[in-house]
XYZ file of C-alpha atoms in Angstrom:
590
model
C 12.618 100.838 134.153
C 14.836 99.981 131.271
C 15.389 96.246 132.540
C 10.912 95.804 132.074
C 11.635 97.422 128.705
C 14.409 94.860 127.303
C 14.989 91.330 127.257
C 17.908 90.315 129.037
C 19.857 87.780 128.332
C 22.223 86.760 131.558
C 23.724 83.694 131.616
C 26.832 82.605 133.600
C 28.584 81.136 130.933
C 30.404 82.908 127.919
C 28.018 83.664 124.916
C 30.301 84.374 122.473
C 34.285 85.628 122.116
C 34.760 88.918 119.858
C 38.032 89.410 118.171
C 39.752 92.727 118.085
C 42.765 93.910 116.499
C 44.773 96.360 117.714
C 47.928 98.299 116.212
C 49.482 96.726 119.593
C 48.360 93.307 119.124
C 45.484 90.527 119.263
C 42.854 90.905 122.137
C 40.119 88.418 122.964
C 37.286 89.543 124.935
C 34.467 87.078 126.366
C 31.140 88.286 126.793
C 29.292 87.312 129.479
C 25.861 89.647 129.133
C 24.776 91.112 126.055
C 21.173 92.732 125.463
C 20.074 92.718 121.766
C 16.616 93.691 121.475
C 17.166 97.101 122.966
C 20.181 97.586 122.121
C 19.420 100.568 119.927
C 18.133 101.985 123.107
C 19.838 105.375 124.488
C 20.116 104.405 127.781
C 21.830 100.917 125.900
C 24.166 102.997 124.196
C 25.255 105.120 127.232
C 26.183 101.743 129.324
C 28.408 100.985 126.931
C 30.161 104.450 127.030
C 30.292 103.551 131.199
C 33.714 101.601 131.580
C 32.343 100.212 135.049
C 29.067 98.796 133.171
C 30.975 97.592 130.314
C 32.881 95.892 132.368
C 30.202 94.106 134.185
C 29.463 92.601 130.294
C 32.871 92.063 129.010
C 35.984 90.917 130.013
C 39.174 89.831 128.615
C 40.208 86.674 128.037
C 43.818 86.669 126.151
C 45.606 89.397 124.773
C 48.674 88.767 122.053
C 51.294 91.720 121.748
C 53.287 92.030 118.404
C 56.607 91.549 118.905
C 58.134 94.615 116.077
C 56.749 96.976 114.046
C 57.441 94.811 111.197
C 55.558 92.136 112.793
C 52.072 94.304 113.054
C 52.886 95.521 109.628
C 52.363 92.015 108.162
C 49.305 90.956 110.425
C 47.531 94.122 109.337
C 48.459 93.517 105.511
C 46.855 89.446 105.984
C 44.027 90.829 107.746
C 43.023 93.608 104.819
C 43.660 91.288 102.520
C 41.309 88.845 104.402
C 43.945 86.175 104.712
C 44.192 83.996 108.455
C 47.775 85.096 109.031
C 50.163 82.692 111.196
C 50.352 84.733 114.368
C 46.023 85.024 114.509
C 45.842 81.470 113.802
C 48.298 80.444 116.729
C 46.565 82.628 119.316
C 42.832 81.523 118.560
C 44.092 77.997 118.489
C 45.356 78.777 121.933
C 43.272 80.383 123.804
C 39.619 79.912 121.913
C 37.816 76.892 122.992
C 37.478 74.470 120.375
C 36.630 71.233 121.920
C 33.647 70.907 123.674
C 29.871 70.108 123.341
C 29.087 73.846 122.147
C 31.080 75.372 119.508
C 32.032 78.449 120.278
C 31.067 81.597 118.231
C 33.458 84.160 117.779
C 32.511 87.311 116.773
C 34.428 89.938 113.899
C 34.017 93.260 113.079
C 35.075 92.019 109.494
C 33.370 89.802 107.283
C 36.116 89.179 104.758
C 38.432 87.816 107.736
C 35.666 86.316 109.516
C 34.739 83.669 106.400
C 38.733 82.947 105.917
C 38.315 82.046 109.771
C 35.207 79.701 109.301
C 37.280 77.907 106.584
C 40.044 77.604 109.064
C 38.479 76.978 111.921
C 34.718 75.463 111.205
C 33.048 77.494 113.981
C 30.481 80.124 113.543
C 31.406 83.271 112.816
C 29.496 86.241 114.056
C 29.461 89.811 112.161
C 27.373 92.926 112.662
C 24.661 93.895 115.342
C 25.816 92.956 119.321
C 29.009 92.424 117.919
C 29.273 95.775 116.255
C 28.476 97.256 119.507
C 31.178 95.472 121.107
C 33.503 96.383 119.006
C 32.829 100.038 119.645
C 32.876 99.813 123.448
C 36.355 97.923 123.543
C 37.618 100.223 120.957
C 36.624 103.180 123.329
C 38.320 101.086 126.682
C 41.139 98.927 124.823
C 43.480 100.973 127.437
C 41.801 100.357 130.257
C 40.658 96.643 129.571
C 44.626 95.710 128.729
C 46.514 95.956 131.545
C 50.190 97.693 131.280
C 49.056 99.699 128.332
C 48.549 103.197 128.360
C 46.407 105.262 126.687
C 49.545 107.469 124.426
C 50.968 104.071 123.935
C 47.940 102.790 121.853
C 47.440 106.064 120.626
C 51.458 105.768 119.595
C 51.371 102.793 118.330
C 48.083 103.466 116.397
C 49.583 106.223 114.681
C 53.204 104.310 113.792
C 51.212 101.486 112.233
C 48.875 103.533 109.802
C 52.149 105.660 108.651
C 53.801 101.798 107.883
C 50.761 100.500 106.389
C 50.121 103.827 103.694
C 54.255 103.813 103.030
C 53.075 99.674 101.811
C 50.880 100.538 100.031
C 52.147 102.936 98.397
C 55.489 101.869 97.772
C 56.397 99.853 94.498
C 58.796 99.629 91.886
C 59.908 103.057 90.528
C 59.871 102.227 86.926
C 56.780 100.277 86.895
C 54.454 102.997 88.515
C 51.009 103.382 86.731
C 50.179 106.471 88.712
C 52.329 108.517 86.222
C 50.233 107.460 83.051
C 47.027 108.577 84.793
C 48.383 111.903 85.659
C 50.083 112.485 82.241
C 47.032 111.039 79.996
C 44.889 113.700 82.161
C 47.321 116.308 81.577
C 47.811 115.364 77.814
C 43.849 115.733 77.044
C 43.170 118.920 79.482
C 46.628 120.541 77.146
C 44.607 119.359 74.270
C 41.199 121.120 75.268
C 43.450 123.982 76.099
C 45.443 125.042 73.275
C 42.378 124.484 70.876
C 40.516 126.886 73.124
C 43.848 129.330 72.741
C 44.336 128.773 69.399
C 40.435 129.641 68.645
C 41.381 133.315 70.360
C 44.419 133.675 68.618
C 42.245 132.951 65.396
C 39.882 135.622 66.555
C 42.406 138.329 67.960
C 44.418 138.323 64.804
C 41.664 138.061 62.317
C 40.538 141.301 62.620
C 43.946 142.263 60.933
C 44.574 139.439 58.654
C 41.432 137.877 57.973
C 42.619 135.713 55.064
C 45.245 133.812 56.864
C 42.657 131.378 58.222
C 41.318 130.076 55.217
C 45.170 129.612 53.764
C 46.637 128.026 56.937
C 43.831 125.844 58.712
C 46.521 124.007 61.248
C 46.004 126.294 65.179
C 49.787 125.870 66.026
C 50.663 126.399 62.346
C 48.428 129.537 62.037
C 50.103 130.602 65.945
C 53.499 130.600 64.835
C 52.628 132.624 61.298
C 50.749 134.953 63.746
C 54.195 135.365 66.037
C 56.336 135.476 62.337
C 54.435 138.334 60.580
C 52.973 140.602 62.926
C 52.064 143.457 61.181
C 50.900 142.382 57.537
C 51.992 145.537 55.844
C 55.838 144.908 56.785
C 55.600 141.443 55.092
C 58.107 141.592 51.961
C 59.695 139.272 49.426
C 62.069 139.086 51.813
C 59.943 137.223 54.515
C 59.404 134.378 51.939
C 62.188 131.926 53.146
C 61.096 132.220 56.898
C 57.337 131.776 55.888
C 58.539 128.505 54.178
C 60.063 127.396 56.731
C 57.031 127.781 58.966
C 54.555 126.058 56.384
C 56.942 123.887 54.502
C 55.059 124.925 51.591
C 56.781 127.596 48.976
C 52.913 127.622 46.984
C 51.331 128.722 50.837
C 54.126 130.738 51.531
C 53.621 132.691 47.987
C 49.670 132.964 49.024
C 50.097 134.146 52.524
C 52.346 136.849 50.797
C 50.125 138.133 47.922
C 47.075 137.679 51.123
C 48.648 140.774 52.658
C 49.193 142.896 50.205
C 45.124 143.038 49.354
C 44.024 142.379 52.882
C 40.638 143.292 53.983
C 42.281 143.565 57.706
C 41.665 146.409 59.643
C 44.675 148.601 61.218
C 46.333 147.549 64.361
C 48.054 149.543 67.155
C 51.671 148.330 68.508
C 50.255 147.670 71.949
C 47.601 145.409 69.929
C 50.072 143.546 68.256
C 52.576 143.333 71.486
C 50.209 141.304 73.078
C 48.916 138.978 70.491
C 52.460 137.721 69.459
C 52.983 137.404 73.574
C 49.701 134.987 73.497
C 50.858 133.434 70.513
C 54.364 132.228 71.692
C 52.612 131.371 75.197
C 49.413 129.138 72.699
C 52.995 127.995 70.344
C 55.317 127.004 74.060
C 52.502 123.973 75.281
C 52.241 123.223 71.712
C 55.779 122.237 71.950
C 55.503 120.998 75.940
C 52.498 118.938 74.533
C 54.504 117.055 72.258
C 57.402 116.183 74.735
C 54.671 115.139 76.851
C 53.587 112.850 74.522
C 56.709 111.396 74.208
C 57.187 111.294 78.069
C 53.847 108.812 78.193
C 55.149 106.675 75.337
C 58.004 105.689 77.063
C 56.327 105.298 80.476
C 53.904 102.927 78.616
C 57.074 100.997 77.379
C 58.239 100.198 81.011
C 54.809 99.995 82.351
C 52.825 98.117 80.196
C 54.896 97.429 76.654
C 52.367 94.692 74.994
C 48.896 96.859 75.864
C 50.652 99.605 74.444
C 52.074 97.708 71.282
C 48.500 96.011 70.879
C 46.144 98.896 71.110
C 49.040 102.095 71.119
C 50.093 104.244 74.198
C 47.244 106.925 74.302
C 44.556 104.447 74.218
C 45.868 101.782 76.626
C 47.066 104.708 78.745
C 43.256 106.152 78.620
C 42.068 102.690 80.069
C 44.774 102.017 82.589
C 43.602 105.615 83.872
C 39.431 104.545 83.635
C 39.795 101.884 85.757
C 42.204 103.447 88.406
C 45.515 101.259 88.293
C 46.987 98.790 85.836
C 46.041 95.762 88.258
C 42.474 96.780 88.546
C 42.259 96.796 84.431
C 44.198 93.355 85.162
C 41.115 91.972 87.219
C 38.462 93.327 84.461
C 36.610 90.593 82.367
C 37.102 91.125 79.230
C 33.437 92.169 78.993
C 33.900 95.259 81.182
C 37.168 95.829 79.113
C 34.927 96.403 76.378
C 32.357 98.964 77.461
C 34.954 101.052 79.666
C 34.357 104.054 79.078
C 30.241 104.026 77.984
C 28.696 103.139 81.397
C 26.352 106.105 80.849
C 25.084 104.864 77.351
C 24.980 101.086 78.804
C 22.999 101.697 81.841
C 20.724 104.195 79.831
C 20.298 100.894 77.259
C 19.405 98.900 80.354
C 17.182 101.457 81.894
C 15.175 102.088 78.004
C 15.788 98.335 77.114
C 17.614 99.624 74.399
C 20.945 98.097 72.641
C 23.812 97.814 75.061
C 26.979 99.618 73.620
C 29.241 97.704 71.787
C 32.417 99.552 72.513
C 33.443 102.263 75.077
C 37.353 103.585 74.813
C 38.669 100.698 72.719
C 36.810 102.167 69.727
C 39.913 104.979 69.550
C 41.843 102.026 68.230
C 42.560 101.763 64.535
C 41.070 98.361 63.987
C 37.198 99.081 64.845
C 37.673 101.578 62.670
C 38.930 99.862 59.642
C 36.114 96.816 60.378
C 33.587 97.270 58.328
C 29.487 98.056 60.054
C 28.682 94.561 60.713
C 31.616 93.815 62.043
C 32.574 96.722 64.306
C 30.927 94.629 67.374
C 32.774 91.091 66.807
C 36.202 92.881 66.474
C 35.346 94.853 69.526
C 34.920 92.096 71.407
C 37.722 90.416 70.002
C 39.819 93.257 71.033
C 38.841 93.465 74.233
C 39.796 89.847 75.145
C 43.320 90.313 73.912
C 43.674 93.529 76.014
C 42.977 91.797 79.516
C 45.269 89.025 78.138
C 47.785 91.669 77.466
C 46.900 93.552 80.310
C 47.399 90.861 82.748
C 50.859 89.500 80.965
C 52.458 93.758 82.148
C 50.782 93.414 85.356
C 52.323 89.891 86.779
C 55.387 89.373 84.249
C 58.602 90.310 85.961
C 60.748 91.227 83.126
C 58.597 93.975 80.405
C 58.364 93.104 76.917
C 56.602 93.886 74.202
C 56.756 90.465 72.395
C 53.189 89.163 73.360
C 51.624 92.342 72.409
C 53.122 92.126 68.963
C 51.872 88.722 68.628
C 48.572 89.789 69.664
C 48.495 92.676 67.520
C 48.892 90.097 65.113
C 46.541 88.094 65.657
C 43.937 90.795 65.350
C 44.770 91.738 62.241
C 44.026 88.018 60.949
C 40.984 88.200 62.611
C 40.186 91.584 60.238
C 41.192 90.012 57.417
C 39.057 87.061 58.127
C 36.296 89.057 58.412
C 37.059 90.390 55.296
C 38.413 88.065 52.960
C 37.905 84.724 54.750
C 41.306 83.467 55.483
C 41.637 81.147 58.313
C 43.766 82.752 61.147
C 46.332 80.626 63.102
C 45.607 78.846 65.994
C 45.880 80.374 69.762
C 47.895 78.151 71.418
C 50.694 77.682 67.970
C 51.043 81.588 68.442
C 51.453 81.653 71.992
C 54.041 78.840 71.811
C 56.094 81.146 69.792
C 55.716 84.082 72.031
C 56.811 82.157 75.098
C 60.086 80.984 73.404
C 60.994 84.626 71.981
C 59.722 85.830 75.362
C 61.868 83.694 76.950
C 65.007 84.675 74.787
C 64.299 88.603 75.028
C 64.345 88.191 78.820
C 67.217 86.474 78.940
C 69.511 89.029 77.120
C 67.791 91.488 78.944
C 68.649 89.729 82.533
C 72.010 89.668 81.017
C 72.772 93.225 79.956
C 71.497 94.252 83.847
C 73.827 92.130 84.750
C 76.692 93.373 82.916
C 75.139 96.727 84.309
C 75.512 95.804 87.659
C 79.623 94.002 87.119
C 80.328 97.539 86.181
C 78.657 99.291 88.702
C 80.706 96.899 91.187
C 83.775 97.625 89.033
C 83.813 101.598 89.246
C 83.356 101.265 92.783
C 86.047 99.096 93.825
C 88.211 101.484 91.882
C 86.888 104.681 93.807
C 87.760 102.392 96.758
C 91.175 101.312 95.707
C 91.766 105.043 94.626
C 91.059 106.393 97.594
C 93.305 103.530 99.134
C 96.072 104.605 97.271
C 95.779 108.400 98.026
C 95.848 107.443 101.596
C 99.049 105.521 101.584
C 100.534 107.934 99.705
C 100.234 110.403 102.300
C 101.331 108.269 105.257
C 104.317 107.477 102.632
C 104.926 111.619 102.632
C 104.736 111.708 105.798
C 107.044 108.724 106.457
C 109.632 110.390 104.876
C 109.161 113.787 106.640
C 110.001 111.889 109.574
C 113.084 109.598 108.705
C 115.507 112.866 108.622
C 114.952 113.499 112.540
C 115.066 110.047 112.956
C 118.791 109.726 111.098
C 119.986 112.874 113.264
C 119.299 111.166 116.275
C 121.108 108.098 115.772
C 123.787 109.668 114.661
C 123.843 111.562 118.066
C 123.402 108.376 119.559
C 126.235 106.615 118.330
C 128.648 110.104 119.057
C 127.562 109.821 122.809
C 127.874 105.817 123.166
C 132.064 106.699 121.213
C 132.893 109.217 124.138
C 131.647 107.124 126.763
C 134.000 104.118 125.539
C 136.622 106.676 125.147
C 136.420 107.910 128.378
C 136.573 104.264 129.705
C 139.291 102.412 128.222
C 142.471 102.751 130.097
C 145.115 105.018 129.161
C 147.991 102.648 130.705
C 147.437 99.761 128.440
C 150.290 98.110 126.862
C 149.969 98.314 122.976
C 146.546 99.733 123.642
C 145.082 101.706 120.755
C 142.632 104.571 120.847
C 139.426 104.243 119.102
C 140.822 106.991 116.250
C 144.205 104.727 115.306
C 141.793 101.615 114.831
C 139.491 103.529 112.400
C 142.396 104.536 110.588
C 143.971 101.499 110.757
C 140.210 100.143 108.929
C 140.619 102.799 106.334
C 143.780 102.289 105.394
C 143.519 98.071 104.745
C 140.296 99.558 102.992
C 142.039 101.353 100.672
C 144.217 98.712 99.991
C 141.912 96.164 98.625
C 140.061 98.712 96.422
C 142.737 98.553 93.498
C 141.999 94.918 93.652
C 138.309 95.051 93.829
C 138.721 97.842 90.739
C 140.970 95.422 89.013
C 138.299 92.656 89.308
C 135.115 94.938 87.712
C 134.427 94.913 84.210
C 135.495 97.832 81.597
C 131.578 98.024 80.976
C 131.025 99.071 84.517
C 134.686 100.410 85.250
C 133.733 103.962 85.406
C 130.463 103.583 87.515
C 132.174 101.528 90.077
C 135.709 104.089 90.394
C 133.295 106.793 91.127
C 131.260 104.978 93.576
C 134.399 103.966 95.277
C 135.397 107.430 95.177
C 132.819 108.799 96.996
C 132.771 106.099 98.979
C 136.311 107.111 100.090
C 135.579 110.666 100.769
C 133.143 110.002 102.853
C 134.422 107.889 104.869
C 137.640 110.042 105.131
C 135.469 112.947 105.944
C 133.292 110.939 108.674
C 136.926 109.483 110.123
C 138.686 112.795 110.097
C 136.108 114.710 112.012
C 135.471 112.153 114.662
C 139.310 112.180 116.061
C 138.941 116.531 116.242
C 135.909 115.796 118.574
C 137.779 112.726 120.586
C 141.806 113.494 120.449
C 141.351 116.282 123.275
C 139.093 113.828 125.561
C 141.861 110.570 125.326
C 143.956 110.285 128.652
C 147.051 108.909 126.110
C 147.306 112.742 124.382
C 146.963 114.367 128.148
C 150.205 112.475 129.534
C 152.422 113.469 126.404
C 151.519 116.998 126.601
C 152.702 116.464 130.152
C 155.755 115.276 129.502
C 156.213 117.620 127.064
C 155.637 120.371 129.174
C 158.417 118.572 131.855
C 161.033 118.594 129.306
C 160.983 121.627 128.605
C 161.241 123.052 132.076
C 164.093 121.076 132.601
């Protein structure tokens, strides 16, 4: 029924290939049988939700797997990016059919890859309709269609490669990270709407007891902190004065906020009242104060980030159009025509709608110099402005190394251009100032490359010292431990060396003829000893005379010592001693 209703087209060869990438890799599928005029049908739609039916249609013809993580990582960035990237080129140049009487048509899901693959390629590229519908189906049956690839794999895989490709993208230098200034420029106007809105109650709450303050002291945090200070009017005293002055920094105020409250036309107000107006106060005078370091937070983040927009145009304003249009490198790509009218797309595209005047300024007319040009020239110097902010704009976004030496030349350059406006002096030529910039650009990044890298020698420096510390500390305590162990080691040698002189003892032979024990030749050794150390005395200088008697000395002793206590331990072991007690013992008997 549905076959009468559609036009078929069944041919045997391939119509066209459709490209698909996976998180897993490249696939190529050729299609066989496609049906386009009812392919909108229901009954269309369901056969391509049927894997056996799909099948029939579609098959696949090559399939290249990434090889890492890494790998995929980079073929997805090309293809979002709409760059042919090495690995796609390789494997259509492979397995896609050039040569041949037909061209072949290949069909992506993509248009911004599919025109960098015409250029590459010169074959007709096919987007949208059948191949949209394609797409879908093999998306639904990649699994199935691949072989040796399971569904949790691709899901797996799927899920590894869009964590990788978010962490890429949003990954960049630490410093240099626009996202910051948007957040704090939001922050910084919402505190502003804020604390006027406070300070407006504050005005209100405590002007039913001190009416008159608000006329004297206009300024909200001023008028908080004097609200906090004096409390109830009727205590304030001459007393007071000095800390009123030091709120105001006025001694004339001071003296009128004091005669004020003595002929107040206030009403009376309870403790409790007054309790929780100064608590409201200190909280209205607190992100008064947090609004102020926040201020200073953004104009240092706008000296990393983008020094010469902020030196040409000041921090809240460039950070207000770094924020409009989303990211520094999006206010990069702006003309410098858009530039010029962020910030009043309502009032242009009511001028278009009304064919009215187009605005001739949008958040650039915060800046001080559109509002020091006189009428007539408010647009020109807008427009002027606006070109020198994408210049700037695009010199933070691509320059490696910030400075703010382009922005003050720019700055400069637009304050000839108001004076020419004004007086008629010729301003200097483009290219002469931007010659100078480059060479003091040039020179600032230098020394700046050169204090990081005295930065870094240190850095290196401390650590090799930790290292060589901890070195140190280590041999140390094998030293410690070294000599815990050399005492056990000296008290067995010397038990050594006792053993080996009994066993040589107990081996020489008692009936030797002019044999000497062990004990007469030691004695024999001290005794020629201690006749050549009056010589060897005699010899030394009288500079060293006493050092070297007492060394000798001890020397002496101990060798006396070691000599005498040896022949206690031996005598009763020699076989010589033995016999002469013997015949000793035989004399006597007789």
């Amino acid at each position: 029924m549905v076959r009468s209703l559609i036009q078929c087209i069944s041919l045997p060869q391939v119509l066209l290939h459709v490209l698909f990438e996976h998180a897993s890799g490249y696939a190529l599928f050729a299609v066989k049988e496609v049906e386009e005029i009812g392919m909108l049908l229901p009954q269309v739609e369901e056969s391509v939700l049927s894997i056996g039916k799909f099948n029939s249609m579609v098959s696949l013809a090559a399939f290249f797997p990434f090889k890492s993580a890494q790998a995929a990582l980079e073929n997805m960035n090309a293809i979002s990016e709409g760059v042919v990237h090495a690995d796609l080129k390789l494997f259509l140049e492979t397995n896609l059919p050039l040569s041949g009487k037909k061209k072949a048509v290949l069909g992506v899901s993509d248009a911004k890859i599919g025109a960098a693959l015409q250029e590459e390629f010169t074959l007709s590229i096919q987007t949208g309709g059948v191949v949209a519908e394609i797409g879908r189906g093999v998306r639904l049956h990649f699994h199935t269609l691949v072989k040796g690839l399971t569904a949790e794999a691709a899901s797996k895989a799927q899920l590894g490669l869009g964590h990788s490709y978010s962490r890429a993208k949003v990954k960049f230098n630490v410093n240099r990270v626009d996202n910051m200034i948007i957040q704090s420029i939001a922050l910084l106007d919402q505190l502003d709407k804020d604390i006027n809105t406070f300070s407006m109650r504050v005005r209100e709450w405590y002007g039913y007891h001190f009416p008159e303050l608000v006329k004297i002291v206009p300024d909200n945090s001023m008028y908080c902190k004097l609200a906090q200070l004096i409390g109830n009017r009727k205590e304030l005293s001459e007393e007071s004065l000095e800390s009123l002055e030091e709120v105001v920094m006025d001694s004339a105020k001071a003296q009128a906020i004091l005669d004020a409250s003595r002929s107040s036309m206030g009403m009376d107000i309870s403790p409790i009242d007054l309790i929780n107006i100064e608590r409201f106060s200190d909280r209205v005078v607190s992100l008064a104060a947090y609004r102020l370091e926040l201020q200073e937070y953004l104009r240092s983040k706008m000296s990393q980030v983008a020094p010469n927009l902020a030196a040409l145009i000041g921090e809240v304003v460039g950070a207000r159009l770094i924020s409009h249009a989303g990211s520094l490198t999006n206010l990069a790509k702006y003309p410098a025509s858009t530039v010029q009218i962020l910030g009043a797309e309502k009032a242009l595209f009511r001028a278009l709608k009304t064919r009215g005047n187009t605005p001739k300024y949008g958040l650039i007319f915060h800046s001080t110099f559109i509002g020091r040009a006189a009428a007539k020239n408010k647009g020109r110097i807008s427009r002027y402005l606006a070109n020198k902010c994408t210049i700037a704009s695009r010199i933070d976004c691509f320059s490696e190394v910030p400075t703010s030496v382009f922005g003050d030349k720019l700055r400069g350059q637009v304050e000839e251009r108001l004076s020419f406006y004004e007086t008629g002096e010729v301003p200097r030529k483009n290219v002469d100032v931007m010659k100078d910039a480059v060479k003091e650009a040039t020179d600032v990044a230098t020394e700046i490359k050169r204090k990081l890298e005295k930065k870094e020698k240190k850095r290196r420096k401390r650590e090799k010292k930790l290292q060589e510390g901890n070195g140190d500390a280590n041999g140390e305590a094998e030293v410690e431990n070294g000599e815990a162990e050399t005492p056990v080691v000296k008290k067995k040698k010397k038990k050594e060396e006792a053993e080996e002189m009994e066993v040589q003892a107990e081996e020489s032979p008692a009936a030797e003829n002019g044999a000497d024990t062990p004990a007469k030749k030691k004695k024999k050794k001290i005794k020629a000893e201690e006749e050549e150390a009056p010589a060897e005395e005699a010899a030394v200088t009288d500079v060293g005379a006493g050092e070297t008697e007492t060394a000798v000395k001890k020397k002496k002793k101990r060798k006396s010592e070691a000599v005498e206590a040896e022949p206690e331990e031996e005598a009763p072991e020699t076989p010589v001693t033995e016999k002469k007690k013997k015949k000793k013992r035989k004399e006597a008997a007789e």
